[in-house]
PDB file of C-alpha atoms in Angstrom:
ATOM      1  CA  MET A   1     -14.386  49.006  33.683  1.00 42.00           C
ATOM      2  CA  THR A   2     -17.291  49.329  36.092  1.00 42.00           C
ATOM      3  CA  ALA A   3     -17.036  50.120  39.800  1.00 43.00           C
ATOM      4  CA  ASP A   4     -17.695  46.484  40.682  1.00 48.00           C
ATOM      5  CA  VAL A   5     -14.260  45.001  41.176  1.00 49.00           C
ATOM      6  CA  THR A   6     -15.174  41.664  42.791  1.00 67.00           C
ATOM      7  CA  ASP A   7     -14.204  39.743  39.784  1.00 86.00           C
ATOM      8  CA  LEU A   8     -10.704  41.085  39.510  1.00 95.00           C
ATOM      9  CA  ASP A   9      -7.539  39.339  40.660  1.00 96.00           C
ATOM     10  CA  GLN A  10      -9.358  36.126  40.835  1.00 96.00           C
ATOM     11  CA  THR A  11      -9.328  32.590  38.884  1.00 97.00           C
ATOM     12  CA  ILE A  12     -11.721  29.800  38.895  1.00 97.00           C
ATOM     13  CA  GLY A  13     -11.379  26.378  37.470  1.00 97.00           C
ATOM     14  CA  PHE A  14     -13.882  23.908  36.068  1.00 97.00           C
ATOM     15  CA  THR A  15     -14.060  20.387  34.558  1.00 96.00           C
ATOM     16  CA  ILE A  16     -16.480  18.907  31.932  1.00 95.00           C
ATOM     17  CA  PRO A  17     -16.499  15.255  32.815  1.00 93.00           C
ATOM     18  CA  ALA A  18     -18.439  14.129  29.738  1.00 92.00           C
ATOM     19  CA  ARG A  19     -16.009  15.793  27.457  1.00 92.00           C
ATOM     20  CA  HIS A  20     -12.922  14.766  29.488  1.00 92.00           C
ATOM     21  CA  ALA A  21     -11.878  18.447  29.571  1.00 95.00           C
ATOM     22  CA  ARG A  22     -10.821  21.029  32.032  1.00 95.00           C
ATOM     23  CA  GLY A  23     -10.613  24.806  32.010  1.00 97.00           C
ATOM     24  CA  ARG A  24      -9.718  27.769  33.926  1.00 98.00           C
ATOM     25  CA  LEU A  25     -10.629  31.520  33.906  1.00 98.00           C
ATOM     26  CA  VAL A  26      -8.450  34.341  35.148  1.00 98.00           C
ATOM     27  CA  ARG A  27      -9.115  38.096  35.228  1.00 98.00           C
ATOM     28  CA  LEU A  28      -6.541  40.474  36.632  1.00 97.00           C
ATOM     29  CA  GLY A  29      -6.903  44.096  37.664  1.00 96.00           C
ATOM     30  CA  PRO A  30      -5.301  45.944  40.587  1.00 96.00           C
ATOM     31  CA  VAL A  31      -2.513  43.351  40.756  1.00 96.00           C
ATOM     32  CA  LEU A  32      -1.612  44.003  37.105  1.00 96.00           C
ATOM     33  CA  ASP A  33      -1.710  47.564  37.540  1.00 95.00           C
ATOM     34  CA  GLU A  34       0.794  47.215  40.480  1.00 94.00           C
ATOM     35  CA  ILE A  35       3.128  45.202  38.421  1.00 94.00           C
ATOM     36  CA  LEU A  36       3.160  47.370  35.372  1.00 94.00           C
ATOM     37  CA  ALA A  37       3.501  50.528  37.492  1.00 91.00           C
ATOM     38  CA  ALA A  38       7.037  49.481  38.555  1.00 88.00           C
ATOM     39  CA  HIS A  39       8.346  50.266  35.021  1.00 90.00           C
ATOM     40  CA  ALA A  40       7.270  52.830  32.373  1.00 90.00           C
ATOM     41  CA  TYR A  41       6.738  50.429  29.614  1.00 93.00           C
ATOM     42  CA  PRO A  42       5.758  51.302  26.224  1.00 95.00           C
ATOM     43  CA  PRO A  43       2.221  50.161  25.046  1.00 94.00           C
ATOM     44  CA  ALA A  44       3.484  47.156  23.150  1.00 95.00           C
ATOM     45  CA  ILE A  45       5.731  46.027  25.990  1.00 96.00           C
ATOM     46  CA  GLU A  46       2.934  46.605  28.500  1.00 95.00           C
ATOM     47  CA  ARG A  47       0.557  44.538  26.634  1.00 95.00           C
ATOM     48  CA  LEU A  48       3.134  41.615  26.153  1.00 96.00           C
ATOM     49  CA  LEU A  49       3.702  41.637  29.927  1.00 97.00           C
ATOM     50  CA  ALA A  50       0.032  41.740  30.813  1.00 97.00           C
ATOM     51  CA  GLU A  51      -0.589  38.662  28.447  1.00 97.00           C
ATOM     52  CA  ALA A  52       2.429  36.858  30.094  1.00 97.00           C
ATOM     53  CA  LEU A  53       1.228  37.551  33.443  1.00 97.00           C
ATOM     54  CA  THR A  54      -2.207  36.265  32.477  1.00 98.00           C
ATOM     55  CA  LEU A  55      -0.743  33.124  31.155  1.00 97.00           C
ATOM     56  CA  THR A  56       1.368  32.553  34.286  1.00 97.00           C
ATOM     57  CA  ALA A  57      -1.773  33.050  36.328  1.00 97.00           C
ATOM     58  CA  LEU A  58      -3.737  30.627  34.222  1.00 97.00           C
ATOM     59  CA  ILE A  59      -1.000  27.855  34.455  1.00 96.00           C
ATOM     60  CA  GLY A  60       0.320  28.471  37.790  1.00 95.00           C
ATOM     61  CA  SER A  61      -2.995  28.284  39.435  1.00 95.00           C
ATOM     62  CA  THR A  62      -3.358  24.879  38.404  1.00 93.00           C
ATOM     63  CA  LEU A  63      -0.491  23.625  40.634  1.00 91.00           C
ATOM     64  CA  LYS A  64      -1.662  21.402  43.452  1.00 88.00           C
ATOM     65  CA  ASP A  65       1.499  22.054  45.425  1.00 86.00           C
ATOM     66  CA  PRO A  66       0.759  25.253  47.229  1.00 85.00           C
ATOM     67  CA  SER A  67       4.348  25.916  47.799  1.00 88.00           C
ATOM     68  CA  GLY A  68       5.293  25.030  44.169  1.00 92.00           C
ATOM     69  CA  GLN A  69       6.319  27.715  41.578  1.00 94.00           C
ATOM     70  CA  LEU A  70       5.792  28.182  37.881  1.00 95.00           C
ATOM     71  CA  THR A  71       8.186  30.305  35.999  1.00 96.00           C
ATOM     72  CA  ILE A  72       7.714  31.508  32.362  1.00 96.00           C
ATOM     73  CA  GLN A  73      10.634  32.799  30.404  1.00 95.00           C
ATOM     74  CA  ALA A  74      10.762  34.065  26.978  1.00 94.00           C
ATOM     75  CA  GLN A  75      14.223  34.915  25.454  1.00 89.00           C
ATOM     76  CA  THR A  76      16.078  35.795  22.341  1.00 88.00           C
ATOM     77  CA  GLN A  77      19.527  37.197  21.490  1.00 78.00           C
ATOM     78  CA  ALA A  78      18.522  39.544  18.672  1.00 79.00           C
ATOM     79  CA  GLY A  79      14.993  40.654  19.050  1.00 87.00           C
ATOM     80  CA  VAL A  80      13.443  43.686  20.470  1.00 94.00           C
ATOM     81  CA  VAL A  81      12.524  41.817  23.623  1.00 94.00           C
ATOM     82  CA  LYS A  82      15.721  40.366  25.313  1.00 93.00           C
ATOM     83  CA  LEU A  83      14.072  38.727  28.233  1.00 93.00           C
ATOM     84  CA  LEU A  84      10.601  38.129  29.610  1.00 95.00           C
ATOM     85  CA  VAL A  85      10.246  36.437  32.885  1.00 95.00           C
ATOM     86  CA  CYS A  86       6.995  35.825  35.069  1.00 96.00           C
ATOM     87  CA  ASP A  87       6.389  33.528  37.901  1.00 95.00           C
ATOM     88  CA  TYR A  88       3.782  32.339  40.153  1.00 96.00           C
ATOM     89  CA  ARG A  89       3.838  30.982  43.752  1.00 93.00           C
ATOM     90  CA  GLY A  90       0.884  30.457  46.204  1.00 92.00           C
ATOM     91  CA  GLY A  91      -1.060  33.254  44.416  1.00 94.00           C
ATOM     92  CA  ASP A  92       1.776  35.683  44.103  1.00 93.00           C
ATOM     93  CA  LEU A  93       2.501  37.133  40.588  1.00 96.00           C
ATOM     94  CA  ARG A  94       5.521  38.940  39.560  1.00 94.00           C
ATOM     95  CA  GLY A  95       7.058  39.711  36.057  1.00 95.00           C
ATOM     96  CA  TYR A  96       9.272  41.970  34.111  1.00 93.00           C
ATOM     97  CA  VAL A  97      10.586  42.655  30.540  1.00 95.00           C
ATOM     98  CA  GLN A  98      14.047  43.653  29.335  1.00 93.00           C
ATOM     99  CA  TYR A  99      13.745  45.203  25.703  1.00 94.00           C
ATOM    100  CA  ASP A 100      15.742  47.343  23.266  1.00 93.00           C
ATOM    101  CA  ALA A 101      13.982  50.697  23.053  1.00 93.00           C
ATOM    102  CA  ASP A 102      15.660  51.607  19.689  1.00 93.00           C
ATOM    103  CA  ARG A 103      14.744  48.357  18.106  1.00 93.00           C
ATOM    104  CA  LEU A 104      11.271  48.870  19.478  1.00 94.00           C
ATOM    105  CA  ALA A 105      11.061  52.126  17.712  1.00 93.00           C
ATOM    106  CA  GLU A 106      11.537  50.440  14.506  1.00 92.00           C
ATOM    107  CA  ALA A 107       8.856  47.712  15.124  1.00 90.00           C
ATOM    108  CA  PRO A 108       5.268  48.153  13.874  1.00 88.00           C
ATOM    109  CA  GLU A 109       2.849  49.798  16.322  1.00 88.00           C
ATOM    110  CA  ASP A 110       1.050  46.358  16.972  1.00 89.00           C
ATOM    111  CA  PRO A 111       4.000  43.983  16.632  1.00 91.00           C
ATOM    112  CA  THR A 112       3.584  40.270  16.246  1.00 90.00           C
ATOM    113  CA  LEU A 113       5.286  37.886  18.561  1.00 91.00           C
ATOM    114  CA  PHE A 114       8.014  37.284  15.824  1.00 89.00           C
ATOM    115  CA  ALA A 115       8.488  41.180  15.442  1.00 91.00           C
ATOM    116  CA  LEU A 116       9.324  41.322  19.156  1.00 93.00           C
ATOM    117  CA  PHE A 117      11.472  38.207  19.656  1.00 93.00           C
ATOM    118  CA  GLY A 118      12.636  36.963  16.227  1.00 88.00           C
ATOM    119  CA  GLU A 119      13.965  33.636  16.777  1.00 88.00           C
ATOM    120  CA  GLY A 120      13.296  33.063  20.283  1.00 90.00           C
ATOM    121  CA  TYR A 121      12.233  30.404  22.586  1.00 93.00           C
ATOM    122  CA  LEU A 122       9.705  29.811  25.366  1.00 94.00           C
ATOM    123  CA  ALA A 123      10.595  27.917  28.549  1.00 94.00           C
ATOM    124  CA  ILE A 124       8.074  26.743  31.250  1.00 95.00           C
ATOM    125  CA  THR A 125       9.417  25.400  34.509  1.00 95.00           C
ATOM    126  CA  PHE A 126       7.493  23.821  37.344  1.00 94.00           C
ATOM    127  CA  ASP A 127       9.292  23.649  40.672  1.00 93.00           C
ATOM    128  CA  LEU A 128       7.582  21.396  43.081  1.00 90.00           C
ATOM    129  CA  ALA A 129       8.387  22.109  46.660  1.00 85.00           C
ATOM    130  CA  GLU A 130       6.779  19.196  48.241  1.00 84.00           C
ATOM    131  CA  THR A 131       8.753  16.667  46.238  1.00 87.00           C
ATOM    132  CA  GLY A 132      11.706  18.876  45.236  1.00 87.00           C
ATOM    133  CA  GLU A 133      11.186  17.879  41.489  1.00 89.00           C
ATOM    134  CA  ARG A 134      11.560  20.280  38.666  1.00 91.00           C
ATOM    135  CA  TYR A 135       9.983  19.878  35.166  1.00 90.00           C
ATOM    136  CA  GLN A 136      10.892  22.136  32.246  1.00 91.00           C
ATOM    137  CA  GLY A 137       9.830  22.429  28.724  1.00 91.00           C
ATOM    138  CA  ILE A 138      11.379  24.442  25.959  1.00 92.00           C
ATOM    139  CA  VAL A 139       9.820  25.242  22.723  1.00 90.00           C
ATOM    140  CA  PRO A 140      10.394  27.795  19.826  1.00 91.00           C
ATOM    141  CA  LEU A 141       8.332  30.991  20.053  1.00 90.00           C
ATOM    142  CA  ASP A 142       6.001  29.879  17.215  1.00 84.00           C
ATOM    143  CA  GLY A 143       2.750  31.820  16.254  1.00 84.00           C
ATOM    144  CA  GLU A 144       1.960  35.383  16.003  1.00 87.00           C
ATOM    145  CA  THR A 145       0.810  35.562  19.678  1.00 91.00           C
ATOM    146  CA  LEU A 146       1.960  34.347  23.079  1.00 93.00           C
ATOM    147  CA  ALA A 147      -1.337  32.374  23.321  1.00 94.00           C
ATOM    148  CA  GLU A 148      -0.245  30.415  20.155  1.00 93.00           C
ATOM    149  CA  ALA A 149       3.218  29.968  21.477  1.00 93.00           C
ATOM    150  CA  ALA A 150       1.889  28.557  24.748  1.00 94.00           C
ATOM    151  CA  GLU A 151      -0.481  26.250  22.769  1.00 94.00           C
ATOM    152  CA  SER A 152       2.495  24.875  20.998  1.00 92.00           C
ATOM    153  CA  TYR A 153       4.248  24.273  24.067  1.00 92.00           C
ATOM    154  CA  PHE A 154       1.413  22.087  25.541  1.00 92.00           C
ATOM    155  CA  ALA A 155       1.115  20.316  22.154  1.00 90.00           C
ATOM    156  CA  GLN A 156       4.923  19.522  21.976  1.00 88.00           C
ATOM    157  CA  SER A 157       6.056  19.139  25.609  1.00 85.00           C
ATOM    158  CA  GLU A 158       2.804  17.729  27.215  1.00 83.00           C
ATOM    159  CA  GLN A 159       0.962  16.334  24.112  1.00 86.00           C
ATOM    160  CA  ILE A 160      -2.226  17.857  25.575  1.00 90.00           C
ATOM    161  CA  PRO A 161      -4.561  19.630  23.061  1.00 93.00           C
ATOM    162  CA  THR A 162      -4.899  23.141  24.469  1.00 95.00           C
ATOM    163  CA  LEU A 163      -6.793  26.348  23.714  1.00 97.00           C
ATOM    164  CA  ILE A 164      -5.696  29.619  25.243  1.00 97.00           C
ATOM    165  CA  GLY A 165      -7.251  33.065  24.723  1.00 97.00           C
ATOM    166  CA  PHE A 166      -6.350  36.579  26.183  1.00 96.00           C
ATOM    167  CA  GLY A 167      -7.976  39.888  26.493  1.00 96.00           C
ATOM    168  CA  VAL A 168      -6.215  43.095  27.674  1.00 96.00           C
ATOM    169  CA  THR A 169      -7.820  46.541  27.995  1.00 95.00           C
ATOM    170  CA  ARG A 170      -7.131  49.872  29.626  1.00 90.00           C
ATOM    171  CA  ASP A 171      -9.719  52.444  30.630  1.00 84.00           C
ATOM    172  CA  ASN A 172      -9.772  56.213  30.529  1.00 81.00           C
ATOM    173  CA  ALA A 173      -8.335  56.418  34.093  1.00 82.00           C
ATOM    174  CA  GLY A 174      -5.369  54.224  32.897  1.00 85.00           C
ATOM    175  CA  ARG A 175      -6.540  51.135  34.848  1.00 91.00           C
ATOM    176  CA  HIS A 176      -5.796  47.655  33.245  1.00 95.00           C
ATOM    177  CA  VAL A 177      -7.773  44.694  32.985  1.00 96.00           C
ATOM    178  CA  ALA A 178      -6.483  41.307  31.558  1.00 97.00           C
ATOM    179  CA  GLY A 179      -8.514  38.182  31.217  1.00 97.00           C
ATOM    180  CA  GLY A 180      -7.630  34.759  30.042  1.00 98.00           C
ATOM    181  CA  LEU A 181      -9.054  31.302  29.293  1.00 98.00           C
ATOM    182  CA  LEU A 182      -7.269  27.970  29.274  1.00 98.00           C
ATOM    183  CA  LEU A 183      -9.062  24.831  28.023  1.00 97.00           C
ATOM    184  CA  GLN A 184      -7.391  21.476  27.856  1.00 95.00           C
ATOM    185  CA  HIS A 185      -8.439  17.848  26.879  1.00 93.00           C
ATOM    186  CA  LEU A 186      -7.187  15.233  29.402  1.00 84.00           C
ATOM    187  CA  PRO A 187      -7.269  11.711  28.158  1.00 68.00           C
ATOM    188  CA  GLU A 188      -4.611  10.432  30.823  1.00 50.00           C
ATOM    189  CA  GLY A 189      -5.809   7.950  33.462  1.00 43.00           C
ATOM    190  CA  GLU A 190      -8.975   6.875  31.401  1.00 42.00           C
ATOM    191  CA  ILE A 191      -8.666   3.242  30.686  1.00 36.00           C
ATOM    192  CA  GLY A 192      -9.174   2.045  27.238  1.00 38.00           C
ATOM    193  CA  ARG A 193      -9.233   5.542  25.688  1.00 41.00           C
ATOM    194  CA  GLU A 194      -6.937   6.273  22.850  1.00 44.00           C
ATOM    195  CA  ARG A 195      -4.147   8.901  23.224  1.00 44.00           C
ATOM    196  CA  LEU A 196      -4.983  12.275  21.701  1.00 44.00           C
ATOM    197  CA  HIS A 197      -1.420  12.680  20.207  1.00 45.00           C
ATOM    198  CA  VAL A 198      -2.512   9.624  17.999  1.00 41.00           C
ATOM    199  CA  ARG A 199      -5.754  11.014  16.733  1.00 49.00           C
ATOM    200  CA  HIS A 200      -5.827  14.876  16.756  1.00 52.00           C
ATOM    201  CA  ASP A 201      -9.502  15.288  15.399  1.00 59.00           C
ATOM    202  CA  HIS A 202     -11.142  13.650  18.693  1.00 77.00           C
ATOM    203  CA  PRO A 203     -14.926  14.995  18.545  1.00 82.00           C
ATOM    204  CA  GLU A 204     -15.055  15.591  22.254  1.00 88.00           C
ATOM    205  CA  TRP A 205     -12.035  17.993  22.041  1.00 91.00           C
ATOM    206  CA  GLU A 206     -13.314  19.665  19.048  1.00 93.00           C
ATOM    207  CA  HIS A 207     -16.539  20.445  20.513  1.00 94.00           C
ATOM    208  CA  VAL A 208     -15.086  21.938  23.603  1.00 95.00           C
ATOM    209  CA  ALA A 209     -12.430  23.890  21.529  1.00 95.00           C
ATOM    210  CA  ILE A 210     -15.236  25.306  19.135  1.00 96.00           C
ATOM    211  CA  LEU A 211     -17.071  26.666  22.014  1.00 97.00           C
ATOM    212  CA  GLY A 212     -14.085  28.100  23.658  1.00 97.00           C
ATOM    213  CA  ARG A 213     -13.181  30.064  20.515  1.00 96.00           C
ATOM    214  CA  THR A 214     -16.407  31.920  20.813  1.00 97.00           C
ATOM    215  CA  MET A 215     -15.396  33.680  24.022  1.00 96.00           C
ATOM    216  CA  GLY A 216     -14.418  37.202  23.198  1.00 95.00           C
ATOM    217  CA  ALA A 217     -11.726  39.389  24.682  1.00 96.00           C
ATOM    218  CA  ASP A 218     -14.259  41.994  25.714  1.00 96.00           C
ATOM    219  CA  GLU A 219     -16.050  39.369  27.843  1.00 96.00           C
ATOM    220  CA  LEU A 220     -12.854  38.193  29.393  1.00 97.00           C
ATOM    221  CA  THR A 221     -12.083  41.748  30.410  1.00 96.00           C
ATOM    222  CA  ASP A 222     -15.460  42.933  31.468  1.00 94.00           C
ATOM    223  CA  ALA A 223     -15.267  42.878  35.393  1.00 92.00           C
ATOM    224  CA  ALA A 224     -19.111  43.264  35.488  1.00 92.00           C
ATOM    225  CA  ILE A 225     -19.467  39.541  34.251  1.00 95.00           C
ATOM    226  CA  PRO A 226     -18.846  37.129  36.900  1.00 95.00           C
ATOM    227  CA  LEU A 227     -16.474  34.391  35.942  1.00 96.00           C
ATOM    228  CA  GLU A 228     -19.152  31.829  36.617  1.00 96.00           C
ATOM    229  CA  THR A 229     -21.378  33.347  34.095  1.00 96.00           C
ATOM    230  CA  LEU A 230     -18.659  33.119  31.476  1.00 97.00           C
ATOM    231  CA  ILE A 231     -18.455  29.363  32.085  1.00 97.00           C
ATOM    232  CA  TRP A 232     -22.229  29.152  31.872  1.00 97.00           C
ATOM    233  CA  ARG A 233     -22.185  31.190  28.498  1.00 96.00           C
ATOM    234  CA  LEU A 234     -19.703  28.688  26.867  1.00 97.00           C
ATOM    235  CA  PHE A 235     -20.925  25.333  28.351  1.00 97.00           C
ATOM    236  CA  ASN A 236     -24.730  25.739  29.440  1.00 95.00           C
ATOM    237  CA  GLU A 237     -25.679  22.906  27.310  1.00 95.00           C
ATOM    238  CA  GLU A 238     -23.417  20.368  28.811  1.00 95.00           C
ATOM    239  CA  GLU A 239     -24.929  17.797  31.018  1.00 93.00           C
ATOM    240  CA  GLU A 240     -22.481  18.588  33.835  1.00 95.00           C
ATOM    241  CA  VAL A 241     -19.911  21.309  34.589  1.00 96.00           C
ATOM    242  CA  ARG A 242     -18.105  21.049  37.891  1.00 96.00           C
ATOM    243  CA  VAL A 243     -17.056  24.534  39.124  1.00 96.00           C
ATOM    244  CA  GLN A 244     -14.191  24.713  41.538  1.00 94.00           C
ATOM    245  CA  THR A 245     -13.539  27.251  44.394  1.00 91.00           C
ATOM    246  CA  ARG A 246     -12.059  30.507  43.422  1.00 93.00           C
ATOM    247  CA  SER A 247      -8.677  31.740  44.415  1.00 94.00           C
ATOM    248  CA  ASP A 248      -7.065  35.161  44.444  1.00 95.00           C
ATOM    249  CA  PHE A 249      -3.902  36.825  43.189  1.00 95.00           C
ATOM    250  CA  ARG A 250      -1.441  39.231  44.729  1.00 93.00           C
ATOM    251  CA  LYS A 251       1.539  41.151  43.552  1.00 90.00           C
ATOM    252  CA  GLY A 252       4.457  39.112  45.105  1.00 81.00           C
ATOM    253  CA  CYS A 253       8.074  39.857  45.212  1.00 73.00           C
ATOM    254  CA  ARG A 254      10.596  38.285  47.428  1.00 69.00           C
ATOM    255  CA  CYS A 255      13.091  41.290  47.414  1.00 69.00           C
ATOM    256  CA  ASP A 256      13.340  42.414  51.003  1.00 67.00           C
ATOM    257  CA  ALA A 257      16.306  43.696  52.793  1.00 66.00           C
ATOM    258  CA  ALA A 258      16.617  40.640  54.997  1.00 71.00           C
ATOM    259  CA  TYR A 259      16.429  38.198  51.989  1.00 70.00           C
ATOM    260  CA  ILE A 260      18.925  40.222  50.093  1.00 72.00           C
ATOM    261  CA  ALA A 261      21.347  40.333  53.045  1.00 72.00           C
ATOM    262  CA  GLY A 262      21.111  36.630  53.339  1.00 73.00           C
ATOM    263  CA  VAL A 263      22.129  36.070  49.668  1.00 73.00           C
ATOM    264  CA  LEU A 264      25.023  38.424  50.028  1.00 74.00           C
ATOM    265  CA  ALA A 265      26.166  36.622  53.227  1.00 75.00           C
ATOM    266  CA  LYS A 266      26.998  33.702  51.079  1.00 77.00           C
ATOM    267  CA  PHE A 267      29.746  35.779  49.384  1.00 79.00           C
ATOM    268  CA  THR A 268      33.287  36.041  50.812  1.00 78.00           C
ATOM    269  CA  THR A 269      34.277  39.178  52.716  1.00 79.00           C
ATOM    270  CA  GLU A 270      36.410  40.220  49.907  1.00 82.00           C
ATOM    271  CA  ASP A 271      33.719  39.795  47.228  1.00 79.00           C
ATOM    272  CA  ARG A 272      31.305  41.895  49.291  1.00 78.00           C
ATOM    273  CA  ARG A 273      33.955  44.634  49.616  1.00 79.00           C
ATOM    274  CA  GLU A 274      34.544  44.662  45.916  1.00 80.00           C
ATOM    275  CA  MET A 275      30.606  45.045  45.393  1.00 80.00           C
ATOM    276  CA  ALA A 276      30.435  47.875  47.924  1.00 79.00           C
ATOM    277  CA  ASP A 277      30.733  51.753  47.030  1.00 81.00           C
ATOM    278  CA  GLU A 278      32.869  54.205  48.685  1.00 80.00           C
ATOM    279  CA  HIS A 279      30.663  54.289  51.765  1.00 76.00           C
ATOM    280  CA  GLY A 280      30.645  50.378  52.306  1.00 78.00           C
ATOM    281  CA  MET A 281      27.072  49.976  50.856  1.00 76.00           C
ATOM    282  CA  ILE A 282      26.054  47.183  48.403  1.00 74.00           C
ATOM    283  CA  HIS A 283      23.191  48.455  46.240  1.00 71.00           C
ATOM    284  CA  VAL A 284      21.192  45.589  44.893  1.00 71.00           C
ATOM    285  CA  ASP A 285      18.321  46.433  42.353  1.00 68.00           C
ATOM    286  CA  CYS A 286      15.351  44.155  41.895  1.00 66.00           C
ATOM    287  CA  ALA A 287      14.324  44.026  38.307  1.00 72.00           C
ATOM    288  CA  PHE A 288      10.833  42.916  39.140  1.00 74.00           C
ATOM    289  CA  CYS A 289       9.645  45.844  41.235  1.00 72.00           C
ATOM    290  CA  ALA A 290      12.417  48.463  40.243  1.00 67.00           C
ATOM    291  CA  LYS A 291      13.439  48.938  43.716  1.00 70.00           C
ATOM    292  CA  SER A 292      17.127  49.539  44.975  1.00 69.00           C
ATOM    293  CA  PHE A 293      18.089  47.873  48.351  1.00 68.00           C
ATOM    294  CA  PRO A 294      21.263  49.245  49.995  1.00 72.00           C
ATOM    295  CA  VAL A 295      22.944  46.916  52.199  1.00 72.00           C
ATOM    296  CA  PRO A 296      25.993  47.500  54.480  1.00 75.00           C
ATOM    297  CA  ALA A 297      28.621  45.147  53.113  1.00 70.00           C
ATOM    298  CA  GLU A 298      29.762  44.331  56.641  1.00 72.00           C
ATOM    299  CA  SER A 299      26.200  43.544  58.111  1.00 65.00           C
ATOM    300  CA  ALA A 300      25.589  40.993  55.291  1.00 56.00           C
ATOM    301  CA  ALA A 301      27.888  38.733  56.906  1.00 52.00           C
ATOM    302  CA  LEU A 302      25.848  38.574  60.129  1.00 48.00           C
TER     303      LEU A 302
END
């Protein structure tokens, strides 16, 4: 990582009209460090969460509803990882992992997705604040990587051919950088064009996918390379590439004392007294940021 951090914690989208495709690039840095620092994750779990946060940023930043939320959840009953949750809302990212340390010690040093989850599933949920609608797709955790599982989600739930690539690195100072690429073919809304789920070998999509697969993890994580340069490297021979305005990411957690007191206020007085310790305090832990919030049981009713 270089001293130039201008291309960290940012995303940029683009479209390729002649190929009926869209794409998005994400590169995370300080925000990723801040989220990971809340827990002392082992390397394999740290990498998994970094990739999951990158995936969340890639998909979440495509939301047109600024108040909408994207939640990604991967879960299993008998794997190393019990639960992985990440969400995005208005540029705010957060995420955490629950895992079995004993099972992880028995897993390979660089475990596959199956080694971490076994027979798990991936759920992607869109909550649209403007309309109050919720959309959710659930698919098995197929493939060896989270990227492959996400591609399977789009193929099965959205019937949209998709290519996803990740890169995660850590320098000698312990700072993380994660990069991600999302490419999709979008036939919807174009009169007279055949649906891609009928014909999977569409030459327009194959061309875009072949170029996308040439993007290396080292390029995705190199903060010295502007995101626009990565787009140019991939698609400089296309007749037109429309690049969108950048947007930023922040670590976002909604666990403040006022919010928690409001949630506790919905419980009855008897319930709150049962939750409280001998000093009349209710201690609420936030799994995302690993902070504990002591709230007086009586004040929660105010």
